Amino acid sequence: ESAVDGLSYWAKEFTRCTFDVLDWRDFLNKCKDAEKHGIYVDPPFPGKPGQRYTYKFPPGDQLLLEERLRAYEKTRIVVRFYDTEQAREIYRDNKG
């Protein structure tokens, strides 16, 4: 019941959003660094689960992605990833 009540709230919030399914480089080329902007990045999961994605994401891309996201100073960033040793190492200095 509470989920249904929240739908009108989220419907208003999502009118401010743009959703894209692009290669991460193409996507970030479109994203400006600005106050009140946010980026949600959902790169392919490592290993077999990630092989089903349209765009390939070799292991080194996780490092390149983090480096590119670190350049944003005003935009709020959320990255979704599996809890892997590589992800913990790459994002260890980022404190949500």
Tab-separated table of N, CA, C and O in Angstrom:
chain	number	residue	atom	x	y	z
A	1	GLU	N	0.827	-1.201	0.000
A	1	GLU	CA	0.000	0.000	0.000
A	1	GLU	C	0.870	1.262	0.000
A	1	GLU	O	0.576	2.215	-0.697
A	2	SER	N	1.944	1.263	0.785
A	2	SER	CA	2.801	2.452	0.824
A	2	SER	C	3.505	2.664	-0.516
A	2	SER	O	3.773	3.804	-0.902
A	3	ALA	N	3.804	1.572	-1.235
A	3	ALA	CA	4.428	1.718	-2.562
A	3	ALA	C	3.474	2.420	-3.514
A	3	ALA	O	3.881	3.291	-4.281
A	4	VAL	N	2.220	2.068	-3.464
A	4	VAL	CA	1.225	2.709	-4.330
A	4	VAL	C	1.105	4.191	-3.977
A	4	VAL	O	1.043	5.048	-4.861
A	5	ASP	N	1.108	4.497	-2.695
A	5	ASP	CA	1.021	5.892	-2.270
A	5	ASP	C	2.213	6.704	-2.777
A	5	ASP	O	2.083	7.891	-3.076
A	6	GLY	N	3.367	6.075	-2.880
A	6	GLY	CA	4.569	6.778	-3.312
A	6	GLY	C	4.675	6.975	-4.810
A	6	GLY	O	5.517	7.744	-5.275
A	7	LEU	N	3.832	6.315	-5.586
A	7	LEU	CA	3.939	6.412	-7.040
A	7	LEU	C	3.748	7.831	-7.560
A	7	LEU	O	4.464	8.259	-8.464
A	8	SER	N	2.817	8.578	-7.014
A	8	SER	CA	2.612	9.946	-7.508
A	8	SER	C	3.833	10.813	-7.200
A	8	SER	O	4.229	11.658	-8.009
A	9	TYR	N	4.457	10.594	-6.044
A	9	TYR	CA	5.676	11.336	-5.710
A	9	TYR	C	6.767	11.032	-6.728
A	9	TYR	O	7.392	11.933	-7.276
A	10	TRP	N	7.008	9.738	-6.977
A	10	TRP	CA	8.073	9.352	-7.897
A	10	TRP	C	7.758	9.763	-9.325
A	10	TRP	O	8.664	10.096	-10.089
A	11	ALA	N	6.497	9.756	-9.698
A	11	ALA	CA	6.127	10.201	-11.052
A	11	ALA	C	6.566	11.646	-11.271
A	11	ALA	O	7.112	11.991	-12.320
A	12	LYS	N	6.386	12.500	-10.259
A	12	LYS	CA	6.832	13.898	-10.357
A	12	LYS	C	8.350	13.978	-10.413
A	12	LYS	O	8.918	14.744	-11.183
A	13	GLU	N	9.022	13.188	-9.574
A	13	GLU	CA	10.486	13.214	-9.538
A	13	GLU	C	11.085	12.773	-10.873
A	13	GLU	O	12.045	13.365	-11.353
A	14	PHE	N	10.525	11.738	-11.461
A	14	PHE	CA	11.097	11.196	-12.693
A	14	PHE	C	10.860	12.088	-13.908
A	14	PHE	O	11.513	11.897	-14.933
A	15	THR	N	9.976	13.059	-13.815
A	15	THR	CA	9.823	13.990	-14.945
A	15	THR	C	11.073	14.833	-15.118
A	15	THR	O	11.312	15.379	-16.185
A	16	ARG	N	11.889	14.914	-14.073
A	16	ARG	CA	13.149	15.667	-14.153
A	16	ARG	C	14.299	14.815	-14.653
A	16	ARG	O	15.411	15.290	-14.797
A	17	CYS	N	14.068	13.532	-14.924
A	17	CYS	CA	15.141	12.592	-15.251
A	17	CYS	C	15.165	12.257	-16.736
A	17	CYS	O	14.150	12.306	-17.415
A	18	THR	N	16.341	11.895	-17.187
A	18	THR	CA	16.532	11.369	-18.527
A	18	THR	C	17.176	10.004	-18.378
A	18	THR	O	18.147	9.859	-17.632
A	19	PHE	N	16.646	9.023	-19.066
A	19	PHE	CA	17.184	7.673	-18.990
A	19	PHE	C	17.775	7.303	-20.342
A	19	PHE	O	17.144	7.519	-21.374
A	20	ASP	N	18.991	6.768	-20.335
A	20	ASP	CA	19.668	6.351	-21.558
A	20	ASP	C	20.292	4.988	-21.351
A	20	ASP	O	20.690	4.639	-20.236
A	21	VAL	N	20.384	4.243	-22.437
A	21	VAL	CA	21.131	2.988	-22.442
A	21	VAL	C	22.185	3.158	-23.534
A	21	VAL	O	21.909	2.990	-24.706
A	22	LEU	N	23.365	3.570	-23.103
A	22	LEU	CA	24.460	3.862	-24.019
A	22	LEU	C	25.744	3.248	-23.500
A	22	LEU	O	25.840	2.896	-22.328
A	23	ASP	N	26.732	3.188	-24.366
A	23	ASP	CA	28.075	2.887	-23.897
A	23	ASP	C	28.430	3.969	-22.890
A	23	ASP	O	28.094	5.148	-23.068
A	24	TRP	N	29.118	3.603	-21.818
A	24	TRP	CA	29.366	4.554	-20.732
A	24	TRP	C	30.120	5.790	-21.198
A	24	TRP	O	29.882	6.879	-20.694
A	25	ARG	N	31.013	5.650	-22.163
A	25	ARG	CA	31.752	6.824	-22.659
A	25	ARG	C	30.817	7.798	-23.361
A	25	ARG	O	30.878	9.005	-23.146
A	26	ASP	N	29.943	7.262	-24.216
A	26	ASP	CA	28.971	8.112	-24.919
A	26	ASP	C	28.031	8.787	-23.927
A	26	ASP	O	27.685	9.956	-24.063
A	27	PHE	N	27.610	8.024	-22.908
A	27	PHE	CA	26.712	8.568	-21.895
A	27	PHE	C	27.361	9.729	-21.147
A	27	PHE	O	26.780	10.808	-21.023
A	28	LEU	N	28.579	9.524	-20.659
A	28	LEU	CA	29.235	10.580	-19.876
A	28	LEU	C	29.598	11.789	-20.728
A	28	LEU	O	29.671	12.903	-20.208
A	29	ASN	N	29.793	11.594	-22.021
A	29	ASN	CA	30.031	12.743	-22.900
A	29	ASN	C	28.815	13.668	-22.956
A	29	ASN	O	28.950	14.854	-23.245
A	30	LYS	N	27.640	13.131	-22.665
A	30	LYS	CA	26.413	13.936	-22.665
A	30	LYS	C	26.137	14.600	-21.315
A	30	LYS	O	25.305	15.491	-21.228
A	31	CYS	N	26.799	14.160	-20.266
A	31	CYS	CA	26.489	14.613	-18.906
A	31	CYS	C	27.333	15.811	-18.504
A	31	CYS	O	28.553	15.727	-18.449
A	32	LYS	N	26.649	16.897	-18.202
A	32	LYS	CA	27.338	18.099	-17.743
A	32	LYS	C	27.538	18.036	-16.229
A	32	LYS	O	26.737	17.462	-15.513
A	33	ASP	N	28.596	18.670	-15.770
A	33	ASP	CA	28.862	18.761	-14.341
A	33	ASP	C	28.173	20.017	-13.828
A	33	ASP	O	28.603	21.132	-14.136
A	34	ALA	N	27.083	19.857	-13.094
A	34	ALA	CA	26.318	21.017	-12.643
A	34	ALA	C	25.615	20.717	-11.328
A	34	ALA	O	25.313	19.561	-11.020
A	35	GLU	N	25.367	21.770	-10.567
A	35	GLU	CA	24.594	21.646	-9.328
A	35	GLU	C	23.227	21.043	-9.648
A	35	GLU	O	22.667	21.300	-10.711
A	36	LYS	N	22.720	20.258	-8.751
A	36	LYS	CA	21.417	19.602	-8.857
A	36	LYS	C	21.354	18.554	-9.966
A	36	LYS	O	20.281	18.081	-10.301
A	37	HIS	N	22.488	18.206	-10.562
A	37	HIS	CA	22.537	17.101	-11.516
A	37	HIS	C	22.939	15.839	-10.778
A	37	HIS	O	23.652	15.887	-9.778
A	38	GLY	N	22.490	14.723	-11.283
A	38	GLY	CA	22.867	13.442	-10.722
A	38	GLY	C	23.070	12.434	-11.829
A	38	GLY	O	22.445	12.526	-12.888
A	39	ILE	N	23.966	11.503	-11.603
A	39	ILE	CA	24.239	10.444	-12.573
A	39	ILE	C	24.170	9.115	-11.832
A	39	ILE	O	24.818	8.931	-10.809
A	40	TYR	N	23.379	8.205	-12.368
A	40	TYR	CA	23.314	6.837	-11.857
A	40	TYR	C	23.943	5.951	-12.926
A	40	TYR	O	23.486	5.934	-14.068
A	41	VAL	N	25.013	5.260	-12.585
A	41	VAL	CA	25.732	4.426	-13.530
A	41	VAL	C	25.590	2.966	-13.094
A	41	VAL	O	25.842	2.636	-11.938
A	42	ASP	N	25.194	2.123	-14.021
A	42	ASP	CA	24.995	0.704	-13.737
A	42	ASP	C	25.810	-0.110	-14.749
A	42	ASP	O	25.269	-0.647	-15.708
A	43	PRO	N	27.147	-0.167	-14.546
A	43	PRO	CA	27.973	-0.901	-15.516
A	43	PRO	C	27.705	-2.397	-15.439
A	43	PRO	O	27.195	-2.888	-14.439
A	44	PRO	N	28.047	-3.118	-16.501
A	44	PRO	CA	27.848	-4.570	-16.497
A	44	PRO	C	28.575	-5.225	-15.323
A	44	PRO	O	29.661	-4.806	-14.938
A	45	PHE	N	27.945	-6.235	-14.759
A	45	PHE	CA	28.563	-6.996	-13.683
A	45	PHE	C	29.752	-7.777	-14.228
A	45	PHE	O	29.760	-8.172	-15.393
A	46	PRO	N	30.762	-8.010	-13.405
A	46	PRO	CA	31.934	-8.758	-13.877
A	46	PRO	C	31.582	-10.220	-14.150
A	46	PRO	O	30.627	-10.760	-13.600
A	47	GLY	N	32.355	-10.832	-15.006
A	47	GLY	CA	32.187	-12.256	-15.279
A	47	GLY	C	31.000	-12.568	-16.165
A	47	GLY	O	30.539	-11.741	-16.947
A	48	LYS	N	30.474	-13.751	-16.005
A	48	LYS	CA	29.410	-14.258	-16.875
A	48	LYS	C	28.149	-13.383	-16.901
A	48	LYS	O	27.590	-13.159	-17.969
A	49	PRO	N	27.666	-12.871	-15.747
A	49	PRO	CA	26.453	-12.041	-15.816
A	49	PRO	C	26.614	-10.833	-16.751
A	49	PRO	O	25.676	-10.429	-17.412
A	50	GLY	N	27.799	-10.260	-16.809
A	50	GLY	CA	28.026	-9.080	-17.630
A	50	GLY	C	28.148	-9.355	-19.114
A	50	GLY	O	28.107	-8.438	-19.924
A	51	GLN	N	28.252	-10.612	-19.494
A	51	GLN	CA	28.394	-10.951	-20.907
A	51	GLN	C	27.110	-10.748	-21.691
A	51	GLN	O	27.133	-10.695	-22.920
A	52	ARG	N	25.990	-10.631	-21.014
A	52	ARG	CA	24.706	-10.472	-21.701
A	52	ARG	C	24.406	-9.012	-22.042
A	52	ARG	O	23.422	-8.724	-22.698
A	53	TYR	N	25.225	-8.087	-21.578
A	53	TYR	CA	24.980	-6.673	-21.835
A	53	TYR	C	25.265	-6.338	-23.299
A	53	TYR	O	26.108	-6.964	-23.941
A	54	THR	N	24.585	-5.318	-23.804
A	54	THR	CA	24.778	-4.879	-25.183
A	54	THR	C	26.182	-4.334	-25.392
A	54	THR	O	26.829	-4.629	-26.387
A	55	TYR	N	26.645	-3.517	-24.457
A	55	TYR	CA	27.956	-2.890	-24.583
A	55	TYR	C	28.964	-3.643	-23.738
A	55	TYR	O	28.720	-3.940	-22.582
A	56	LYS	N	30.105	-3.921	-24.320
A	56	LYS	CA	31.154	-4.653	-23.608
A	56	LYS	C	31.821	-3.741	-22.582
A	56	LYS	O	31.922	-2.537	-22.760
A	57	PHE	N	32.273	-4.339	-21.497
A	57	PHE	CA	32.877	-3.604	-20.398
A	57	PHE	C	34.034	-4.427	-19.866
A	57	PHE	O	33.913	-5.124	-18.869
A	58	PRO	N	35.192	-4.369	-20.559
A	58	PRO	CA	36.342	-5.146	-20.094
A	58	PRO	C	36.770	-4.726	-18.696
A	58	PRO	O	36.461	-3.608	-18.258
A	59	PRO	N	37.496	-5.570	-17.966
A	59	PRO	CA	37.880	-5.265	-16.580
A	59	PRO	C	38.540	-3.899	-16.397
A	59	PRO	O	38.285	-3.217	-15.413
A	60	GLY	N	39.367	-3.473	-17.313
A	60	GLY	CA	40.034	-2.174	-17.183
A	60	GLY	C	39.089	-0.991	-17.268
A	60	GLY	O	39.417	0.108	-16.806
A	61	ASP	N	37.896	-1.198	-17.838
A	61	ASP	CA	36.941	-0.095	-17.947
A	61	ASP	C	36.455	0.389	-16.589
A	61	ASP	O	36.083	1.549	-16.437
A	62	GLN	N	36.437	-0.488	-15.596
A	62	GLN	CA	36.003	-0.061	-14.261
A	62	GLN	C	36.931	1.038	-13.737
A	62	GLN	O	36.479	2.022	-13.166
A	63	LEU	N	38.231	0.885	-13.961
A	63	LEU	CA	39.190	1.915	-13.561
A	63	LEU	C	38.997	3.201	-14.354
A	63	LEU	O	39.021	4.298	-13.802
A	64	LEU	N	38.797	3.064	-15.649
A	64	LEU	CA	38.592	4.242	-16.492
A	64	LEU	C	37.306	4.969	-16.126
A	64	LEU	O	37.261	6.203	-16.108
A	65	LEU	N	36.252	4.203	-15.821
A	65	LEU	CA	34.984	4.797	-15.418
A	65	LEU	C	35.152	5.591	-14.131
A	65	LEU	O	34.712	6.741	-14.031
A	66	GLU	N	35.792	4.998	-13.133
A	66	GLU	CA	35.986	5.695	-11.861
A	66	GLU	C	36.799	6.971	-12.063
A	66	GLU	O	36.476	8.015	-11.506
A	67	GLU	N	37.814	6.903	-12.881
A	67	GLU	CA	38.651	8.076	-13.157
A	67	GLU	C	37.824	9.191	-13.797
A	67	GLU	O	37.917	10.353	-13.421
A	68	ARG	N	36.989	8.804	-14.727
A	68	ARG	CA	36.141	9.787	-15.424
A	68	ARG	C	35.101	10.384	-14.470
A	68	ARG	O	34.852	11.585	-14.473
A	69	LEU	N	34.508	9.553	-13.617
A	69	LEU	CA	33.491	10.045	-12.679
A	69	LEU	C	34.107	10.958	-11.620
A	69	LEU	O	33.462	11.900	-11.164
A	70	ARG	N	35.332	10.686	-11.251
A	70	ARG	CA	36.012	11.501	-10.240
A	70	ARG	C	36.169	12.957	-10.705
A	70	ARG	O	36.275	13.865	-9.886
A	71	ALA	N	36.145	13.196	-11.998
A	71	ALA	CA	36.298	14.550	-12.537
A	71	ALA	C	35.075	15.428	-12.254
A	71	ALA	O	35.171	16.654	-12.274
A	72	TYR	N	33.926	14.806	-11.988
A	72	TYR	CA	32.726	15.583	-11.668
A	72	TYR	C	32.875	16.182	-10.274
A	72	TYR	O	33.209	15.482	-9.328
A	73	GLU	N	32.630	17.468	-10.168
A	73	GLU	CA	32.761	18.152	-8.882
A	73	GLU	C	31.421	18.568	-8.289
A	73	GLU	O	31.275	18.636	-7.080
A	74	LYS	N	30.439	18.868	-9.122
A	74	LYS	CA	29.146	19.363	-8.649
A	74	LYS	C	28.046	18.308	-8.720
A	74	LYS	O	27.086	18.371	-7.970
A	75	THR	N	28.187	17.377	-9.618
A	75	THR	CA	27.159	16.368	-9.867
A	75	THR	C	27.234	15.260	-8.833
A	75	THR	O	28.307	14.811	-8.466
A	76	ARG	N	26.074	14.818	-8.371
A	76	ARG	CA	26.007	13.687	-7.447
A	76	ARG	C	26.088	12.399	-8.276
A	76	ARG	O	25.394	12.260	-9.274
A	77	ILE	N	26.932	11.474	-7.848
A	77	ILE	CA	27.185	10.239	-8.600
A	77	ILE	C	26.801	9.021	-7.768
A	77	ILE	O	27.157	8.926	-6.596
A	78	VAL	N	26.101	8.076	-8.395
A	78	VAL	CA	25.808	6.779	-7.786
A	78	VAL	C	26.257	5.717	-8.785
A	78	VAL	O	25.877	5.765	-9.955
A	79	VAL	N	27.091	4.783	-8.328
A	79	VAL	CA	27.554	3.681	-9.169
A	79	VAL	C	27.096	2.374	-8.536
A	79	VAL	O	27.350	2.127	-7.364
A	80	ARG	N	26.443	1.553	-9.312
A	80	ARG	CA	25.996	0.238	-8.836
A	80	ARG	C	27.000	-0.795	-9.317
A	80	ARG	O	27.386	-0.798	-10.484
A	81	PHE	N	27.442	-1.666	-8.432
A	81	PHE	CA	28.384	-2.709	-8.817
A	81	PHE	C	28.307	-3.854	-7.834
A	81	PHE	O	27.791	-3.710	-6.729
A	82	TYR	N	28.813	-5.004	-8.255
A	82	TYR	CA	28.927	-6.145	-7.339
A	82	TYR	C	30.001	-5.839	-6.302
A	82	TYR	O	30.945	-5.099	-6.564
A	83	ASP	N	29.872	-6.436	-5.143
A	83	ASP	CA	30.881	-6.289	-4.104
A	83	ASP	C	32.045	-7.221	-4.441
A	83	ASP	O	32.096	-8.368	-4.022
A	84	THR	N	32.969	-6.696	-5.240
A	84	THR	CA	34.146	-7.465	-5.638
A	84	THR	C	35.385	-6.800	-5.053
A	84	THR	O	35.360	-5.627	-4.668
A	85	GLU	N	36.459	-7.534	-5.015
A	85	GLU	CA	37.724	-6.976	-4.533
A	85	GLU	C	38.132	-5.766	-5.370
A	85	GLU	O	38.567	-4.742	-4.847
A	86	GLN	N	37.960	-5.881	-6.695
A	86	GLN	CA	38.324	-4.770	-7.576
A	86	GLN	C	37.486	-3.526	-7.268
A	86	GLN	O	38.014	-2.432	-7.143
A	87	ALA	N	36.189	-3.692	-7.113
A	87	ALA	CA	35.322	-2.546	-6.827
A	87	ALA	C	35.666	-1.918	-5.479
A	87	ALA	O	35.716	-0.692	-5.359
A	88	ARG	N	35.921	-2.751	-4.472
A	88	ARG	CA	36.296	-2.208	-3.159
A	88	ARG	C	37.595	-1.424	-3.245
A	88	ARG	O	37.741	-0.379	-2.619
A	89	GLU	N	38.535	-1.897	-4.005
A	89	GLU	CA	39.820	-1.207	-4.171
A	89	GLU	C	39.639	0.119	-4.913
A	89	GLU	O	40.149	1.149	-4.500
A	90	ILE	N	38.885	0.077	-5.996
A	90	ILE	CA	38.706	1.281	-6.826
A	90	ILE	C	37.953	2.373	-6.069
A	90	ILE	O	38.317	3.543	-6.129
A	91	TYR	N	36.897	2.004	-5.353
A	91	TYR	CA	36.019	2.999	-4.739
A	91	TYR	C	36.243	3.158	-3.241
A	91	TYR	O	35.434	3.741	-2.552
A	92	ARG	N	37.341	2.670	-2.706
A	92	ARG	CA	37.576	2.689	-1.260
A	92	ARG	C	37.617	4.104	-0.672
A	92	ARG	O	37.253	4.312	0.465
A	93	ASP	N	38.061	5.089	-1.427
A	93	ASP	CA	38.172	6.466	-0.915
A	93	ASP	C	36.884	7.263	-1.042
A	93	ASP	O	36.795	8.381	-0.563
A	94	ASN	N	35.888	6.710	-1.724
A	94	ASN	CA	34.628	7.427	-1.931
A	94	ASN	C	33.682	7.108	-0.795
A	94	ASN	O	33.343	5.970	-0.556
A	95	LYS	N	33.234	8.121	-0.124
A	95	LYS	CA	32.384	7.950	1.062
A	95	LYS	C	30.955	8.399	0.800
A	95	LYS	O	30.465	9.309	1.418
A	96	GLY	N	30.272	7.795	-0.180
A	96	GLY	CA	28.862	8.066	-0.423
A	96	GLY	C	28.509	9.445	-0.176
A	96	GLY	O	27.613	10.057	0.017
